[in-house]
Amino acid sequence: MLQPCPECERPISDRAAVCPGCGFPCAEQRAELDAAASLQRDRASRTHVGETDCLRCLARGFRMIPDDEPEAGSFEWCEVCGHSGRVALVQSSRGYFAISPPTLDAFLRAACDELPLVAVRIGDDVPPPRYPLASQDGASPQDDDRESTAGGGG
């Protein structure tokens, strides 16, 4: 399909890498426009859908300091998740993101995009929790076992 060159307005193929008339890099500009449109769609589709494990501390609320850093062998509290081990889970057209709680509002309003540690794309599927979660009603699986054995013996 023919379209006008953005620079000289000469009709060129929509598959042309450069305009044969002026040398304008049409394919490069198309790629930039496509990327901008994709980012705009992603920003518009962002929805807070729950929580997930903090990637920085691996859902612990703290992290061990590696051997190659000063104070190796000790630990530090995780500032990304606020020591809870949990961060916000956001779904968008590009997949799922783990978002630090203080960054959540800015990410949802599209005031920021991916940032190291605080706004990280985690994939197309929700990862399972690293540690078992308490049930919705607050009872633990051990409580269920005790109830079933307490009244049933003869």
mmCIF file with all atom_site columns, C-alpha atoms in Angstrom:
data_model
loop_
_atom_site.group_PDB
_atom_site.id
_atom_site.type_symbol
_atom_site.label_atom_id
_atom_site.label_alt_id
_atom_site.label_comp_id
_atom_site.label_asym_id
_atom_site.label_entity_id
_atom_site.label_seq_id
_atom_site.pdbx_PDB_ins_code
_atom_site.Cartn_x
_atom_site.Cartn_y
_atom_site.Cartn_z
_atom_site.occupancy
_atom_site.B_iso_or_equiv
_atom_site.pdbx_formal_charge
_atom_site.auth_seq_id
_atom_site.auth_comp_id
_atom_site.auth_asym_id
_atom_site.auth_atom_id
_atom_site.pdbx_PDB_model_num
ATOM 1   C CA . MET A 1 1   ? 0.000   0.000   0.000  1.00 0.00 ? 1   MET A CA 1
ATOM 2   C CA . LEU A 1 2   ? 1.309   3.447   -0.855 1.00 0.00 ? 2   LEU A CA 1
ATOM 3   C CA . GLN A 1 3   ? 1.495   6.211   1.702  1.00 0.00 ? 3   GLN A CA 1
ATOM 4   C CA . PRO A 1 4   ? 3.130   9.651   1.693  1.00 0.00 ? 4   PRO A CA 1
ATOM 5   C CA . CYS A 1 5   ? 6.671   10.042  3.007  1.00 0.00 ? 5   CYS A CA 1
ATOM 6   C CA . PRO A 1 6   ? 6.535   12.057  6.268  1.00 0.00 ? 6   PRO A CA 1
ATOM 7   C CA . GLU A 1 7   ? 9.422   14.216  5.024  1.00 0.00 ? 7   GLU A CA 1
ATOM 8   C CA . CYS A 1 8   ? 8.869   14.895  1.303  1.00 0.00 ? 8   CYS A CA 1
ATOM 9   C CA . GLU A 1 9   ? 5.299   13.514  0.889  1.00 0.00 ? 9   GLU A CA 1
ATOM 10  C CA . ARG A 1 10  ? 6.306   11.406  -2.110 1.00 0.00 ? 10  ARG A CA 1
ATOM 11  C CA . PRO A 1 11  ? 4.161   8.231   -2.364 1.00 0.00 ? 11  PRO A CA 1
ATOM 12  C CA . ILE A 1 12  ? 6.180   5.265   -1.077 1.00 0.00 ? 12  ILE A CA 1
ATOM 13  C CA . SER A 1 13  ? 5.455   1.679   -0.066 1.00 0.00 ? 13  SER A CA 1
ATOM 14  C CA . ASP A 1 14  ? 4.433   1.115   3.541  1.00 0.00 ? 14  ASP A CA 1
ATOM 15  C CA . ARG A 1 15  ? 7.190   -1.534  3.627  1.00 0.00 ? 15  ARG A CA 1
ATOM 16  C CA . ALA A 1 16  ? 10.003  0.755   2.447  1.00 0.00 ? 16  ALA A CA 1
ATOM 17  C CA . ALA A 1 17  ? 12.903  1.113   4.867  1.00 0.00 ? 17  ALA A CA 1
ATOM 18  C CA . VAL A 1 18  ? 13.823  4.551   3.507  1.00 0.00 ? 18  VAL A CA 1
ATOM 19  C CA . CYS A 1 19  ? 12.182  6.989   1.123  1.00 0.00 ? 19  CYS A CA 1
ATOM 20  C CA . PRO A 1 20  ? 13.793  6.650   -2.332 1.00 0.00 ? 20  PRO A CA 1
ATOM 21  C CA . GLY A 1 21  ? 13.248  10.377  -2.923 1.00 0.00 ? 21  GLY A CA 1
ATOM 22  C CA . CYS A 1 22  ? 14.747  11.961  0.203  1.00 0.00 ? 22  CYS A CA 1
ATOM 23  C CA . GLY A 1 23  ? 16.283  9.072   2.173  1.00 0.00 ? 23  GLY A CA 1
ATOM 24  C CA . PHE A 1 24  ? 14.027  9.580   5.210  1.00 0.00 ? 24  PHE A CA 1
ATOM 25  C CA . PRO A 1 25  ? 14.144  6.458   7.502  1.00 0.00 ? 25  PRO A CA 1
ATOM 26  C CA . CYS A 1 26  ? 10.455  5.513   7.207  1.00 0.00 ? 26  CYS A CA 1
ATOM 27  C CA . ALA A 1 27  ? 10.767  2.064   8.799  1.00 0.00 ? 27  ALA A CA 1
ATOM 28  C CA . GLU A 1 28  ? 12.516  3.542   11.830 1.00 0.00 ? 28  GLU A CA 1
ATOM 29  C CA . GLN A 1 29  ? 9.778   6.122   12.295 1.00 0.00 ? 29  GLN A CA 1
ATOM 30  C CA . ARG A 1 30  ? 7.060   3.449   11.901 1.00 0.00 ? 30  ARG A CA 1
ATOM 31  C CA . ALA A 1 31  ? 8.768   1.341   14.565 1.00 0.00 ? 31  ALA A CA 1
ATOM 32  C CA . GLU A 1 32  ? 8.880   4.323   16.940 1.00 0.00 ? 32  GLU A CA 1
ATOM 33  C CA . LEU A 1 33  ? 5.206   5.109   16.323 1.00 0.00 ? 33  LEU A CA 1
ATOM 34  C CA . ASP A 1 34  ? 4.227   1.454   16.828 1.00 0.00 ? 34  ASP A CA 1
ATOM 35  C CA . ALA A 1 35  ? 6.197   1.308   20.095 1.00 0.00 ? 35  ALA A CA 1
ATOM 36  C CA . ALA A 1 36  ? 4.552   4.518   21.326 1.00 0.00 ? 36  ALA A CA 1
ATOM 37  C CA . ALA A 1 37  ? 1.083   3.171   20.465 1.00 0.00 ? 37  ALA A CA 1
ATOM 38  C CA . SER A 1 38  ? 1.850   -0.119  22.235 1.00 0.00 ? 38  SER A CA 1
ATOM 39  C CA . LEU A 1 39  ? 3.028   1.736   25.345 1.00 0.00 ? 39  LEU A CA 1
ATOM 40  C CA . GLN A 1 40  ? -0.124  3.869   25.288 1.00 0.00 ? 40  GLN A CA 1
ATOM 41  C CA . ARG A 1 41  ? -2.311  0.721   25.097 1.00 0.00 ? 41  ARG A CA 1
ATOM 42  C CA . ASP A 1 42  ? -0.330  -0.825  27.948 1.00 0.00 ? 42  ASP A CA 1
ATOM 43  C CA . ARG A 1 43  ? -0.739  2.247   30.146 1.00 0.00 ? 43  ARG A CA 1
ATOM 44  C CA . ALA A 1 44  ? -4.491  2.418   29.491 1.00 0.00 ? 44  ALA A CA 1
ATOM 45  C CA . SER A 1 45  ? -4.988  -1.265  30.375 1.00 0.00 ? 45  SER A CA 1
ATOM 46  C CA . ARG A 1 46  ? -3.239  -1.295  33.784 1.00 0.00 ? 46  ARG A CA 1
ATOM 47  C CA . THR A 1 47  ? -5.383  -2.742  36.580 1.00 0.00 ? 47  THR A CA 1
ATOM 48  C CA . HIS A 1 48  ? -4.479  -3.534  40.195 1.00 0.00 ? 48  HIS A CA 1
ATOM 49  C CA . VAL A 1 49  ? -5.538  -7.177  40.652 1.00 0.00 ? 49  VAL A CA 1
ATOM 50  C CA . GLY A 1 50  ? -4.051  -8.193  44.005 1.00 0.00 ? 50  GLY A CA 1
ATOM 51  C CA . GLU A 1 51  ? -0.700  -8.959  45.580 1.00 0.00 ? 51  GLU A CA 1
ATOM 52  C CA . THR A 1 52  ? 2.308   -11.081 44.752 1.00 0.00 ? 52  THR A CA 1
ATOM 53  C CA . ASP A 1 53  ? 5.663   -11.970 46.286 1.00 0.00 ? 53  ASP A CA 1
ATOM 54  C CA . CYS A 1 54  ? 8.319   -9.264  46.467 1.00 0.00 ? 54  CYS A CA 1
ATOM 55  C CA . LEU A 1 55  ? 11.060  -10.108 43.973 1.00 0.00 ? 55  LEU A CA 1
ATOM 56  C CA . ARG A 1 56  ? 13.780  -8.232  45.870 1.00 0.00 ? 56  ARG A CA 1
ATOM 57  C CA . CYS A 1 57  ? 13.493  -10.198 49.125 1.00 0.00 ? 57  CYS A CA 1
ATOM 58  C CA . LEU A 1 58  ? 11.792  -13.347 47.753 1.00 0.00 ? 58  LEU A CA 1
ATOM 59  C CA . ALA A 1 59  ? 8.699   -12.766 49.939 1.00 0.00 ? 59  ALA A CA 1
ATOM 60  C CA . ARG A 1 60  ? 10.653  -12.663 53.209 1.00 0.00 ? 60  ARG A CA 1
ATOM 61  C CA . GLY A 1 61  ? 10.577  -8.946  54.115 1.00 0.00 ? 61  GLY A CA 1
ATOM 62  C CA . PHE A 1 62  ? 14.365  -8.924  54.411 1.00 0.00 ? 62  PHE A CA 1
ATOM 63  C CA . ARG A 1 63  ? 17.310  -10.061 52.350 1.00 0.00 ? 63  ARG A CA 1
ATOM 64  C CA . MET A 1 64  ? 20.680  -11.510 53.176 1.00 0.00 ? 64  MET A CA 1
ATOM 65  C CA . ILE A 1 65  ? 23.546  -9.307  52.067 1.00 0.00 ? 65  ILE A CA 1
ATOM 66  C CA . PRO A 1 66  ? 25.630  -11.157 49.436 1.00 0.00 ? 66  PRO A CA 1
ATOM 67  C CA . ASP A 1 67  ? 29.287  -12.017 50.014 1.00 0.00 ? 67  ASP A CA 1
ATOM 68  C CA . ASP A 1 68  ? 30.513  -9.454  47.474 1.00 0.00 ? 68  ASP A CA 1
ATOM 69  C CA . GLU A 1 69  ? 28.905  -6.494  49.311 1.00 0.00 ? 69  GLU A CA 1
ATOM 70  C CA . PRO A 1 70  ? 30.065  -4.714  52.478 1.00 0.00 ? 70  PRO A CA 1
ATOM 71  C CA . GLU A 1 71  ? 28.513  -6.195  55.637 1.00 0.00 ? 71  GLU A CA 1
ATOM 72  C CA . ALA A 1 72  ? 28.271  -9.594  53.923 1.00 0.00 ? 72  ALA A CA 1
ATOM 73  C CA . GLY A 1 73  ? 26.495  -12.285 55.906 1.00 0.00 ? 73  GLY A CA 1
ATOM 74  C CA . SER A 1 74  ? 24.131  -9.916  57.706 1.00 0.00 ? 74  SER A CA 1
ATOM 75  C CA . PHE A 1 75  ? 20.672  -8.894  56.546 1.00 0.00 ? 75  PHE A CA 1
ATOM 76  C CA . GLU A 1 76  ? 18.779  -5.738  55.666 1.00 0.00 ? 76  GLU A CA 1
ATOM 77  C CA . TRP A 1 77  ? 15.065  -5.006  55.745 1.00 0.00 ? 77  TRP A CA 1
ATOM 78  C CA . CYS A 1 78  ? 13.460  -4.827  52.342 1.00 0.00 ? 78  CYS A CA 1
ATOM 79  C CA . GLU A 1 79  ? 12.423  -1.274  51.497 1.00 0.00 ? 79  GLU A CA 1
ATOM 80  C CA . VAL A 1 80  ? 10.719  -2.332  48.249 1.00 0.00 ? 80  VAL A CA 1
ATOM 81  C CA . CYS A 1 81  ? 7.874   -4.157  50.036 1.00 0.00 ? 81  CYS A CA 1
ATOM 82  C CA . GLY A 1 82  ? 7.995   -2.277  53.335 1.00 0.00 ? 82  GLY A CA 1
ATOM 83  C CA . HIS A 1 83  ? 9.250   -5.406  55.158 1.00 0.00 ? 83  HIS A CA 1
ATOM 84  C CA . SER A 1 84  ? 6.044   -7.354  54.354 1.00 0.00 ? 84  SER A CA 1
ATOM 85  C CA . GLY A 1 85  ? 7.297   -9.624  51.571 1.00 0.00 ? 85  GLY A CA 1
ATOM 86  C CA . ARG A 1 86  ? 4.282   -8.642  49.427 1.00 0.00 ? 86  ARG A CA 1
ATOM 87  C CA . VAL A 1 87  ? 3.896   -6.091  46.623 1.00 0.00 ? 87  VAL A CA 1
ATOM 88  C CA . ALA A 1 88  ? 1.015   -5.033  44.392 1.00 0.00 ? 88  ALA A CA 1
ATOM 89  C CA . LEU A 1 89  ? 0.148   -7.158  41.371 1.00 0.00 ? 89  LEU A CA 1
ATOM 90  C CA . VAL A 1 90  ? -0.873  -5.187  38.277 1.00 0.00 ? 90  VAL A CA 1
ATOM 91  C CA . GLN A 1 91  ? -2.180  -6.683  35.034 1.00 0.00 ? 91  GLN A CA 1
ATOM 92  C CA . SER A 1 92  ? -1.812  -4.913  31.698 1.00 0.00 ? 92  SER A CA 1
ATOM 93  C CA . SER A 1 93  ? -1.832  -5.769  28.018 1.00 0.00 ? 93  SER A CA 1
ATOM 94  C CA . ARG A 1 94  ? 1.871   -6.674  28.361 1.00 0.00 ? 94  ARG A CA 1
ATOM 95  C CA . GLY A 1 95  ? 1.347   -9.138  31.214 1.00 0.00 ? 95  GLY A CA 1
ATOM 96  C CA . TYR A 1 96  ? 1.766   -8.914  34.984 1.00 0.00 ? 96  TYR A CA 1
ATOM 97  C CA . PHE A 1 97  ? 3.895   -6.490  36.987 1.00 0.00 ? 97  PHE A CA 1
ATOM 98  C CA . ALA A 1 98  ? 5.129   -6.550  40.590 1.00 0.00 ? 98  ALA A CA 1
ATOM 99  C CA . ILE A 1 99  ? 4.831   -2.994  41.915 1.00 0.00 ? 99  ILE A CA 1
ATOM 100 C CA . SER A 1 100 ? 6.191   -1.553  45.173 1.00 0.00 ? 100 SER A CA 1
ATOM 101 C CA . PRO A 1 101 ? 3.273   -0.159  47.231 1.00 0.00 ? 101 PRO A CA 1
ATOM 102 C CA . PRO A 1 102 ? 4.536   3.465   47.215 1.00 0.00 ? 102 PRO A CA 1
ATOM 103 C CA . THR A 1 103 ? 4.868   3.295   43.401 1.00 0.00 ? 103 THR A CA 1
ATOM 104 C CA . LEU A 1 104 ? 1.435   1.764   42.714 1.00 0.00 ? 104 LEU A CA 1
ATOM 105 C CA . ASP A 1 105 ? -0.580  4.962   42.190 1.00 0.00 ? 105 ASP A CA 1
ATOM 106 C CA . ALA A 1 106 ? 2.023   6.482   39.861 1.00 0.00 ? 106 ALA A CA 1
ATOM 107 C CA . PHE A 1 107 ? 2.213   3.237   37.857 1.00 0.00 ? 107 PHE A CA 1
ATOM 108 C CA . LEU A 1 108 ? -1.573  3.004   37.492 1.00 0.00 ? 108 LEU A CA 1
ATOM 109 C CA . ARG A 1 109 ? -1.798  6.663   36.405 1.00 0.00 ? 109 ARG A CA 1
ATOM 110 C CA . ALA A 1 110 ? 1.009   5.991   33.870 1.00 0.00 ? 110 ALA A CA 1
ATOM 111 C CA . ALA A 1 111 ? 3.275   8.538   35.551 1.00 0.00 ? 111 ALA A CA 1
ATOM 112 C CA . CYS A 1 112 ? 6.006   5.872   35.507 1.00 0.00 ? 112 CYS A CA 1
ATOM 113 C CA . ASP A 1 113 ? 6.758   2.657   33.659 1.00 0.00 ? 113 ASP A CA 1
ATOM 114 C CA . GLU A 1 114 ? 9.158   -0.184  34.448 1.00 0.00 ? 114 GLU A CA 1
ATOM 115 C CA . LEU A 1 115 ? 11.714  0.786   37.090 1.00 0.00 ? 115 LEU A CA 1
ATOM 116 C CA . PRO A 1 116 ? 14.397  -1.462  38.571 1.00 0.00 ? 116 PRO A CA 1
ATOM 117 C CA . LEU A 1 117 ? 13.159  -3.178  41.763 1.00 0.00 ? 117 LEU A CA 1
ATOM 118 C CA . VAL A 1 118 ? 9.935   -1.142  42.217 1.00 0.00 ? 118 VAL A CA 1
ATOM 119 C CA . ALA A 1 119 ? 8.015   -1.746  38.953 1.00 0.00 ? 119 ALA A CA 1
ATOM 120 C CA . VAL A 1 120 ? 9.056   -5.037  37.364 1.00 0.00 ? 120 VAL A CA 1
ATOM 121 C CA . ARG A 1 121 ? 7.354   -7.076  34.617 1.00 0.00 ? 121 ARG A CA 1
ATOM 122 C CA . ILE A 1 122 ? 7.023   -10.640 35.898 1.00 0.00 ? 122 ILE A CA 1
ATOM 123 C CA . GLY A 1 123 ? 5.494   -12.370 32.874 1.00 0.00 ? 123 GLY A CA 1
ATOM 124 C CA . ASP A 1 124 ? 2.273   -13.412 31.183 1.00 0.00 ? 124 ASP A CA 1
ATOM 125 C CA . ASP A 1 125 ? 1.037   -15.571 34.079 1.00 0.00 ? 125 ASP A CA 1
ATOM 126 C CA . VAL A 1 126 ? 0.620   -14.899 37.794 1.00 0.00 ? 126 VAL A CA 1
ATOM 127 C CA . PRO A 1 127 ? 3.425   -16.680 39.649 1.00 0.00 ? 127 PRO A CA 1
ATOM 128 C CA . PRO A 1 128 ? 2.341   -18.925 42.527 1.00 0.00 ? 128 PRO A CA 1
ATOM 129 C CA . PRO A 1 129 ? 3.160   -17.673 46.034 1.00 0.00 ? 129 PRO A CA 1
ATOM 130 C CA . ARG A 1 130 ? 6.513   -18.775 47.388 1.00 0.00 ? 130 ARG A CA 1
ATOM 131 C CA . TYR A 1 131 ? 4.973   -19.561 50.789 1.00 0.00 ? 131 TYR A CA 1
ATOM 132 C CA . PRO A 1 132 ? 1.469   -20.922 51.569 1.00 0.00 ? 132 PRO A CA 1
ATOM 133 C CA . LEU A 1 133 ? -1.117  -18.257 52.312 1.00 0.00 ? 133 LEU A CA 1
ATOM 134 C CA . ALA A 1 134 ? -3.613  -18.357 55.165 1.00 0.00 ? 134 ALA A CA 1
ATOM 135 C CA . SER A 1 135 ? -7.123  -19.265 54.105 1.00 0.00 ? 135 SER A CA 1
ATOM 136 C CA . GLN A 1 136 ? -9.644  -16.497 53.374 1.00 0.00 ? 136 GLN A CA 1
ATOM 137 C CA . ASP A 1 137 ? -11.475 -16.972 56.714 1.00 0.00 ? 137 ASP A CA 1
ATOM 138 C CA . GLY A 1 138 ? -8.268  -16.828 58.746 1.00 0.00 ? 138 GLY A CA 1
ATOM 139 C CA . ALA A 1 139 ? -8.305  -20.492 59.787 1.00 0.00 ? 139 ALA A CA 1
ATOM 140 C CA . SER A 1 140 ? -5.196  -22.536 59.220 1.00 0.00 ? 140 SER A CA 1
ATOM 141 C CA . PRO A 1 141 ? -5.182  -26.054 57.715 1.00 0.00 ? 141 PRO A CA 1
ATOM 142 C CA . GLN A 1 142 ? -4.136  -27.384 61.149 1.00 0.00 ? 142 GLN A CA 1
ATOM 143 C CA . ASP A 1 143 ? -7.408  -26.034 62.648 1.00 0.00 ? 143 ASP A CA 1
ATOM 144 C CA . ASP A 1 144 ? -9.404  -28.107 60.139 1.00 0.00 ? 144 ASP A CA 1
ATOM 145 C CA . ASP A 1 145 ? -7.473  -31.255 61.086 1.00 0.00 ? 145 ASP A CA 1
ATOM 146 C CA . ARG A 1 146 ? -8.111  -30.729 64.818 1.00 0.00 ? 146 ARG A CA 1
ATOM 147 C CA . GLU A 1 147 ? -11.863 -30.190 64.286 1.00 0.00 ? 147 GLU A CA 1
ATOM 148 C CA . SER A 1 148 ? -12.264 -33.360 62.223 1.00 0.00 ? 148 SER A CA 1
ATOM 149 C CA . THR A 1 149 ? -10.462 -35.538 64.786 1.00 0.00 ? 149 THR A CA 1
ATOM 150 C CA . ALA A 1 150 ? -11.960 -33.952 67.941 1.00 0.00 ? 150 ALA A CA 1
ATOM 151 C CA . GLY A 1 151 ? -15.572 -35.043 67.515 1.00 0.00 ? 151 GLY A CA 1
ATOM 152 C CA . GLY A 1 152 ? -15.183 -38.208 65.532 1.00 0.00 ? 152 GLY A CA 1
ATOM 153 C CA . GLY A 1 153 ? -13.914 -40.956 67.763 1.00 0.00 ? 153 GLY A CA 1
ATOM 154 C CA . GLY A 1 154 ? -16.546 -43.246 69.187 1.00 0.00 ? 154 GLY A CA 1
#
